[in-house]
Short mmCIF file of C-alpha atoms in Angstrom, two decimals:
data_model
loop_
_atom_site.label_atom_id
_atom_site.label_comp_id
_atom_site.label_asym_id
_atom_site.label_seq_id
_atom_site.Cartn_x
_atom_site.Cartn_y
_atom_site.Cartn_z
CA MET D 1 18.48 6.00 9.42
CA SER D 2 18.99 4.60 12.91
CA PHE D 3 15.63 5.76 14.30
CA ARG D 4 13.89 3.71 11.58
CA ALA D 5 15.87 0.60 12.57
CA LEU D 6 15.01 1.21 16.24
CA SER D 7 11.37 1.70 15.25
CA ARG D 8 11.39 -1.67 13.43
CA VAL D 9 12.99 -3.43 16.41
CA LEU D 10 10.33 -1.97 18.73
CA GLN D 11 7.61 -2.93 16.23
CA VAL D 12 8.80 -6.56 16.39
CA ALA D 13 8.90 -6.35 20.22
CA LEU D 14 5.35 -4.95 20.16
CA ILE D 15 4.03 -7.85 18.05
CA LEU D 16 5.87 -10.46 20.15
CA THR D 17 4.61 -8.90 23.40
CA PHE D 18 1.04 -8.82 22.09
CA ALA D 19 1.21 -12.49 21.05
CA CYS D 20 2.63 -13.46 24.46
CA ALA D 21 -0.02 -11.35 26.23
CA LEU D 22 -2.82 -13.11 24.34
CA GLY D 23 -1.28 -16.47 25.25
CA GLY D 24 -0.99 -15.47 28.90
CA ALA D 25 -4.57 -14.22 29.02
CA PHE D 26 -6.34 -17.03 27.19
CA ILE D 27 -4.24 -20.25 27.30
CA PRO D 28 -4.71 -22.18 30.55
CA GLY D 29 -1.97 -24.02 32.45
CA VAL D 30 1.79 -23.88 32.21
CA VAL D 31 1.89 -22.70 28.60
CA GLY D 32 -0.27 -19.69 29.44
CA ARG D 33 1.82 -18.89 32.50
CA VAL D 34 5.09 -19.05 30.53
CA SER D 35 3.57 -16.93 27.76
CA GLY D 36 2.33 -14.32 30.28
CA THR D 37 5.72 -14.20 32.03
CA ALA D 38 7.44 -13.71 28.65
CA CYS D 39 5.08 -10.79 28.02
CA ILE D 40 6.14 -9.12 31.31
CA VAL D 41 9.83 -9.76 30.56
CA LEU D 42 9.43 -8.12 27.13
CA LEU D 43 7.66 -5.11 28.67
CA ILE D 44 10.58 -4.68 31.11
CA ALA D 45 13.31 -5.28 28.51
CA ALA D 46 12.00 -3.08 25.68
CA PRO D 47 12.69 0.37 27.24
CA VAL D 48 16.07 -0.77 28.60
CA VAL D 49 17.09 -2.01 25.13
CA ARG D 50 15.88 1.30 23.68
CA VAL D 51 18.09 3.35 26.04
CA GLY D 52 21.04 1.03 25.31
CA TRP D 53 20.44 1.46 21.57
CA LEU D 54 20.42 5.27 21.99
CA VAL D 55 23.71 5.19 23.92
CA VAL D 56 25.38 3.23 21.09
CA ASP D 57 23.83 5.52 18.49
CA TRP D 58 24.94 8.72 20.21
CA THR D 59 28.42 7.32 20.77
CA ARG D 60 28.70 6.65 17.01
CA GLU D 61 27.48 10.19 16.30
CA ARG D 62 30.15 11.51 18.75
CA ASP D 63 27.38 13.11 20.81
CA THR D 64 29.46 12.32 23.90
CA ARG D 65 27.44 14.36 26.40
CA PHE D 66 24.20 12.50 25.72
CA ALA D 67 25.95 9.13 25.38
CA LEU D 68 27.26 9.67 28.93
CA LEU D 69 23.81 10.74 30.15
CA GLY D 70 22.31 7.59 28.62
CA SER D 71 24.98 5.45 30.29
CA ALA D 72 24.23 7.16 33.61
CA LEU D 73 20.54 6.33 33.16
CA LEU D 74 21.38 2.67 32.48
CA LEU D 75 23.49 2.70 35.67
CA VAL D 76 20.55 4.14 37.66
CA LEU D 77 18.26 1.45 36.19
CA ALA D 78 20.75 -1.31 37.00
CA THR D 79 21.14 0.00 40.56
CA SER D 80 17.36 0.20 41.00
CA GLY D 81 16.95 -3.35 39.72
CA ALA D 82 19.73 -4.66 41.97
CA ILE D 83 18.33 -2.94 45.07
CA ALA D 84 14.83 -4.20 44.24
CA LEU D 85 16.07 -7.78 43.94
CA VAL D 86 18.19 -7.63 47.10
CA ARG D 87 15.36 -6.17 49.21
CA MET Z 1 -13.43 -7.05 38.35
CA ASN Z 2 -14.47 -9.50 35.63
CA PRO Z 3 -12.04 -10.06 32.70
CA VAL Z 4 -14.13 -8.17 30.11
CA ALA Z 5 -14.41 -5.10 32.36
CA LEU Z 6 -10.69 -5.32 33.22
CA ALA Z 7 -9.74 -5.46 29.52
CA PHE Z 8 -12.05 -2.54 28.69
CA ALA Z 9 -10.68 -0.42 31.56
CA ALA Z 10 -7.10 -1.20 30.50
CA PHE Z 11 -7.88 -0.31 26.86
CA VAL Z 12 -9.50 3.05 27.68
CA THR Z 13 -6.93 4.13 30.30
CA ALA Z 14 -3.97 3.16 28.07
CA ALA Z 15 -5.49 5.12 25.14
CA ILE Z 16 -6.04 8.25 27.27
CA GLY Z 17 -2.70 7.80 29.04
CA THR Z 18 -0.79 7.57 25.76
CA LEU Z 19 -2.75 10.41 24.12
CA GLY Z 20 -1.89 12.83 26.93
CA GLY Z 21 1.49 11.37 27.94
CA LEU Z 22 0.05 10.65 31.40
CA GLY Z 23 0.65 6.91 31.56
CA GLY Z 24 -2.49 4.88 32.23
CA ALA Z 25 -1.72 3.95 35.85
CA ILE Z 26 -3.02 7.21 37.36
CA LEU Z 27 -6.41 6.35 35.82
CA LEU Z 28 -6.42 2.54 35.99
CA VAL Z 29 -5.22 2.06 39.58
CA PRO Z 30 -7.99 4.19 41.19
CA LEU Z 31 -10.56 2.41 38.96
CA LEU Z 32 -9.35 -1.03 40.04
CA VAL Z 33 -9.28 -0.02 43.72
CA LEU Z 34 -12.82 1.43 43.41
CA SER Z 35 -13.92 -1.93 41.93
CA GLY Z 36 -12.67 -3.72 45.05
CA MET Z 37 -9.18 -4.89 44.03
CA GLU Z 38 -6.47 -4.61 46.70
CA ALA Z 39 -4.07 -1.70 46.00
CA LYS Z 40 -1.03 -3.97 46.22
CA TYR Z 41 -2.33 -5.97 43.23
CA ALA Z 42 -3.78 -2.96 41.37
CA ALA Z 43 -0.46 -1.03 41.31
CA PRO Z 44 1.43 -3.68 39.26
CA LEU Z 45 -1.45 -3.83 36.75
CA GLY Z 46 -1.23 -0.03 36.47
CA LEU Z 47 2.46 -0.25 35.58
CA VAL Z 48 1.78 -3.05 33.07
CA SER Z 49 -0.72 -0.69 31.40
CA VAL Z 50 1.89 2.11 31.36
CA ALA Z 51 4.62 -0.14 29.93
CA ALA Z 52 2.23 -1.52 27.29
CA GLY Z 53 1.09 1.97 26.26
CA SER Z 54 4.71 3.14 26.05
CA LEU Z 55 5.75 0.17 23.88
CA ALA Z 56 2.67 0.52 21.63
CA ALA Z 57 3.40 4.21 21.03
CA ALA Z 58 7.16 3.85 20.43
CA PRO Z 59 7.30 2.74 16.74
CA HIS Z 60 4.81 5.38 15.58
CA GLN Z 61 6.37 8.19 17.64
CA LEU Z 62 9.86 7.31 16.38
CA THR Z 63 8.73 7.27 12.75
CA ALA Z 64 6.84 10.58 13.18
CA ARG Z 65 9.98 11.96 14.91
CA VAL Z 66 7.86 13.73 17.49
CA VAL Z 67 9.61 12.26 20.57
CA ASN Z 68 12.77 13.98 21.88
CA GLN Z 69 14.83 11.09 23.23
CA ARG Z 70 17.72 13.32 24.38
CA LEU Z 71 15.31 15.31 26.53
CA GLY Z 72 13.77 12.06 27.76
CA VAL Z 73 17.09 10.50 28.78
CA ALA Z 74 18.42 13.72 30.37
CA THR Z 75 15.33 14.21 32.52
CA GLU Z 76 14.75 10.52 33.27
CA ILE Z 77 18.01 10.34 35.26
CA ALA Z 78 16.50 12.77 37.80
CA ALA Z 79 13.13 10.99 37.71
CA SER Z 80 14.51 7.44 38.09
CA SER Z 81 16.95 8.41 40.86
CA ALA Z 82 14.14 10.15 42.77
CA ALA Z 83 11.80 7.20 42.12
CA LEU Z 84 14.36 4.89 43.72
CA ILE Z 85 14.60 7.18 46.78
CA GLY Z 86 10.80 7.43 46.91
CA ALA Z 87 10.40 3.65 46.79
CA LEU Z 88 12.94 3.22 49.60
CA VAL Z 89 11.21 5.73 51.93
CA SER Z 90 7.63 4.99 50.85
CA GLY Z 91 6.74 3.43 54.20
CA LEU Z 92 7.57 6.64 56.12
CA ILE Z 93 4.81 8.84 54.65
CA GLY Z 94 1.10 8.36 55.44
CA GLN Z 95 -1.20 7.50 52.52
CA SER Z 96 -3.56 10.36 53.43
CA VAL Z 97 -0.76 12.98 53.25
CA LEU Z 98 0.42 11.45 49.99
CA ALA Z 99 -3.08 11.59 48.46
CA VAL Z 100 -3.44 15.30 49.28
CA LEU Z 101 0.05 16.00 47.88
CA LEU Z 102 -0.80 14.16 44.64
CA GLY Z 103 -4.16 15.94 44.40
CA VAL Z 104 -2.63 19.42 44.82
CA VAL Z 105 0.07 18.68 42.22
CA ALA Z 106 -2.56 17.45 39.75
CA LEU Z 107 -4.73 20.57 40.27
CA VAL Z 108 -1.76 22.94 39.85
CA ALA Z 109 -0.74 21.15 36.64
CA ALA Z 110 -4.35 21.30 35.38
CA PHE Z 111 -4.55 25.04 36.12
CA ALA Z 112 -1.20 25.76 34.41
CA GLY Z 113 -2.27 23.94 31.26
CA ALA Z 114 -5.79 25.40 31.11
CA ARG Z 115 -4.88 29.08 31.62
CA ARG Z 116 -2.53 29.24 28.62
CA LYS Z 117 -4.09 30.30 25.33
CA GLY Z 118 -3.03 29.40 21.78
CA VAL Z 119 0.15 27.66 20.66
CA ARG Z 120 3.47 28.84 22.17
CA ASN Z 121 5.76 27.53 19.42
CA LEU Z 122 4.78 28.66 15.91
CA PRO Z 123 5.72 27.06 12.55
CA ASP Z 124 8.80 28.41 10.77
CA SER Z 125 8.38 28.64 6.98
CA SER Z 126 12.14 28.28 6.42
CA LEU Z 127 12.08 24.72 7.83
CA SER Z 128 11.38 21.59 5.81
CA VAL Z 129 10.69 17.92 6.47
CA ASP Z 130 14.47 17.30 6.48
CA ASP Z 131 14.78 19.42 9.66
CA VAL Z 132 12.25 17.33 11.63
CA GLY Z 133 13.69 15.52 14.66
CA GLU Z 134 16.18 16.22 17.44
CA THR Z 135 19.18 18.53 17.14
CA PRO Z 136 22.28 16.51 18.18
CA GLY Z 137 24.08 17.77 21.28
CA THR Z 138 21.16 19.93 22.42
CA LEU Z 139 17.68 19.72 23.95
CA ALA Z 140 16.16 21.33 20.86
CA GLY Z 141 14.42 20.05 17.75
CA VAL Z 142 11.73 20.49 15.13
CA TYR Z 143 8.37 18.73 14.99
CA PRO Z 144 5.69 18.59 12.29
CA LEU Z 145 2.40 20.41 12.95
CA GLY Z 146 -0.20 20.25 10.20
CA ASP Z 147 1.52 21.38 6.99
CA GLY Z 148 4.22 23.31 8.89
CA PHE Z 149 7.35 22.57 10.93
CA VAL Z 150 7.80 23.99 14.41
CA PRO Z 151 11.19 24.62 16.07
CA TYR Z 152 11.46 24.34 19.86
CA ARG Z 153 14.06 24.34 22.61
CA ALA Z 154 13.72 23.08 26.19
CA ASN Z 155 14.18 26.02 28.59
CA ARG Z 156 14.71 26.28 32.36
CA LEU Z 157 16.46 22.91 32.61
CA PRO Z 158 17.26 23.12 36.38
CA LEU Z 159 13.60 23.85 37.20
CA GLY Z 160 12.51 21.13 34.77
CA LEU Z 161 14.84 18.60 36.39
CA LEU Z 162 13.39 19.55 39.78
CA GLY Z 163 9.89 18.87 38.42
CA MET Z 164 10.95 15.56 36.87
CA GLY Z 165 12.63 14.61 40.16
CA MET Z 166 9.37 15.36 41.94
CA ALA Z 167 7.51 13.22 39.38
CA GLY Z 168 9.92 10.36 40.09
CA LEU Z 169 9.62 10.83 43.86
CA ILE Z 170 5.81 10.74 43.64
CA SER Z 171 6.02 7.68 41.40
CA GLY Z 172 8.31 5.88 43.85
CA LEU Z 173 6.17 6.84 46.84
CA SER Z 174 2.77 5.99 45.35
CA GLY Z 175 3.40 3.43 42.58
CA VAL Z 176 1.06 5.25 40.15
CA GLY Z 177 3.69 6.39 37.62
CA GLY Z 178 4.73 10.00 37.08
CA GLY Z 179 3.66 10.83 33.52
CA TRP Z 180 0.87 13.08 34.72
CA VAL Z 181 3.53 15.32 36.35
CA LYS Z 182 6.21 14.88 33.65
CA THR Z 183 4.09 16.08 30.70
CA PRO Z 184 2.93 19.35 32.36
CA THR Z 185 6.49 19.93 33.65
CA ALA Z 186 7.99 19.58 30.16
CA SER Z 187 5.19 21.61 28.57
CA GLU Z 188 4.55 24.38 31.11
CA VAL Z 189 7.94 24.68 32.87
CA MET Z 190 10.39 23.81 30.08
CA HIS Z 191 8.22 25.25 27.27
CA VAL Z 192 8.40 22.09 25.14
CA PRO Z 193 5.38 21.78 22.76
CA VAL Z 194 2.68 19.64 24.37
CA LYS Z 195 2.81 16.96 21.63
CA VAL Z 196 6.57 16.56 22.03
CA ALA Z 197 6.18 16.66 25.83
CA ALA Z 198 3.47 13.97 25.75
CA ALA Z 199 5.45 11.74 23.35
CA THR Z 200 8.65 12.13 25.39
CA SER Z 201 6.81 11.35 28.63
CA THR Z 202 5.28 8.26 26.99
CA PHE Z 203 8.86 7.09 26.29
CA THR Z 204 10.19 7.84 29.80
CA VAL Z 205 7.25 6.38 31.75
CA GLY Z 206 8.05 3.07 30.05
CA VAL Z 207 11.55 3.23 31.54
CA THR Z 208 10.21 4.01 35.03
CA ALA Z 209 7.56 1.28 34.73
CA ALA Z 210 10.24 -1.29 33.82
CA VAL Z 211 11.99 -0.71 37.15
CA GLY Z 212 8.69 -0.85 39.05
CA LEU Z 213 7.65 -4.09 37.35
CA LEU Z 214 10.98 -5.65 38.26
CA VAL Z 215 10.31 -4.79 41.92
CA TYR Z 216 6.74 -6.14 41.82
CA GLU Z 217 7.82 -9.34 40.02
CA SER Z 218 10.50 -9.97 42.68
CA GLN Z 219 7.82 -9.46 45.36
CA GLY Z 220 5.45 -11.92 43.65
CA ARG Z 221 2.73 -9.26 43.32
CA ILE Z 222 2.00 -9.76 39.60
CA VAL Z 223 -1.00 -12.01 38.81
CA ILE Z 224 0.19 -13.24 35.41
CA SER Z 225 -3.20 -13.92 33.77
CA ASP Z 226 -4.58 -10.49 34.77
CA ALA Z 227 -1.31 -8.77 33.80
CA ALA Z 228 -1.34 -10.45 30.37
CA LEU Z 229 -4.95 -9.36 29.77
CA VAL Z 230 -4.10 -5.76 30.80
CA ALA Z 231 -0.99 -5.85 28.58
CA ALA Z 232 -2.96 -7.03 25.52
CA ALA Z 233 -5.68 -4.40 26.02
CA GLY Z 234 -3.06 -1.76 26.89
CA LEU Z 235 -1.11 -2.44 23.68
CA ILE Z 236 -4.27 -1.92 21.61
CA GLY Z 237 -5.25 1.17 23.66
CA GLY Z 238 -1.75 2.63 23.32
CA THR Z 239 -1.81 2.13 19.55
CA VAL Z 240 -5.16 3.97 19.32
CA GLY Z 241 -3.97 6.74 21.69
CA VAL Z 242 -0.79 7.51 19.74
CA ARG Z 243 -2.71 7.80 16.47
CA LEU Z 244 -5.17 10.24 18.07
CA GLN Z 245 -2.20 12.19 19.50
CA HIS Z 246 -0.87 12.65 15.97
CA VAL Z 247 -4.22 13.88 14.59
CA LEU Z 248 -5.63 16.14 17.35
CA PRO Z 249 -4.59 19.84 17.59
CA PRO Z 250 -2.27 20.77 20.54
CA PRO Z 251 -4.72 23.15 22.33
CA LEU Z 252 -7.37 20.40 22.36
CA VAL Z 253 -4.87 17.88 23.76
CA ARG Z 254 -3.75 20.41 26.39
CA ARG Z 255 -7.32 21.27 27.49
CA GLY Z 256 -8.31 17.61 27.59
CA LEU Z 257 -5.21 16.87 29.65
CA SER Z 258 -6.08 19.70 32.06
CA ALA Z 259 -9.65 18.42 32.47
CA ILE Z 260 -8.43 14.89 33.23
CA LEU Z 261 -5.84 16.19 35.72
CA ALA Z 262 -8.48 18.32 37.47
CA VAL Z 263 -10.76 15.29 37.89
CA ILE Z 264 -7.84 13.19 39.17
CA GLY Z 265 -6.83 15.96 41.62
CA VAL Z 266 -10.33 16.30 43.07
CA LEU Z 267 -10.77 12.51 43.32
CA LEU Z 268 -7.43 12.11 45.11
CA ILE Z 269 -8.24 14.83 47.68
CA VAL Z 270 -11.86 13.77 48.26
CA ARG Z 271 -11.13 10.01 48.52
CA ARG Z 272 -8.07 10.21 50.82
#
């Protein structure tokens, strides 16, 4: 089942993020800073990957309406990110 | 705030935020500001807490099949678009006006949740564990409650989208996240069971927080060591919160949510 695979992927992301967060909080210097930044990147990427995964899943299931809605959400997220970076 | 107190605050607010589908920022940001932290540094930590709680809850909520991702994606388009507009015009509205607006919304949501008695959606004996999950192509589904299985369908979509848009607008304007508006909107306006509403909001606030964090990172407003500490504590708090969400009965979750919203509403209006 696809939701179980997505759950496993997010479980791995959770463990990785936690490890990076601990590194960022407790390791001094450059290593800690890189680890902390990786934690933030993972926190940003996880929900975007999840929506992307759902779009692929719904496309395979021929649930076209929700696949399009998911794509529209990814477009809104991309636009928001682009505007944020430009400003 | 010292690191131990910061970690404890992040743990507690992420647990409560995930339990009620509020997102922890609405609780953590006022706490950090009260402790003397500048709001411009407190807001990013609030969103880190929200994102951490959302990620921590995701595997468990997916396995329990209590989150409705179709509902989340459909409503998040309105919320994210409005959040973008809110962020762009955030400088045009005074903080005092915004605080009163937030406070009134929180009190209305608290009242709506507290006045309802019992459970709106009842178990259907003809359903089995195989029916649990979302119904493809619709905003309906079945979720497990105790030994039974409860069917539900999201109603009043246009009104719900308006509420989610308002949640996004508030989130964009204030930077505190919109879960505390999204969960009552899904539950009280769209008639989605509170556990499904809370789980779905926990999913969507993670999406909104991702955009906010991107903005704050580009502005150099994230203090990495503090953010990492909040993330670690928030991941643990989110894991605890989602397990409590699965165990506690819906009326208790709804009343607790109403009480928290009432306190937030009063604090926002009094402290403006």
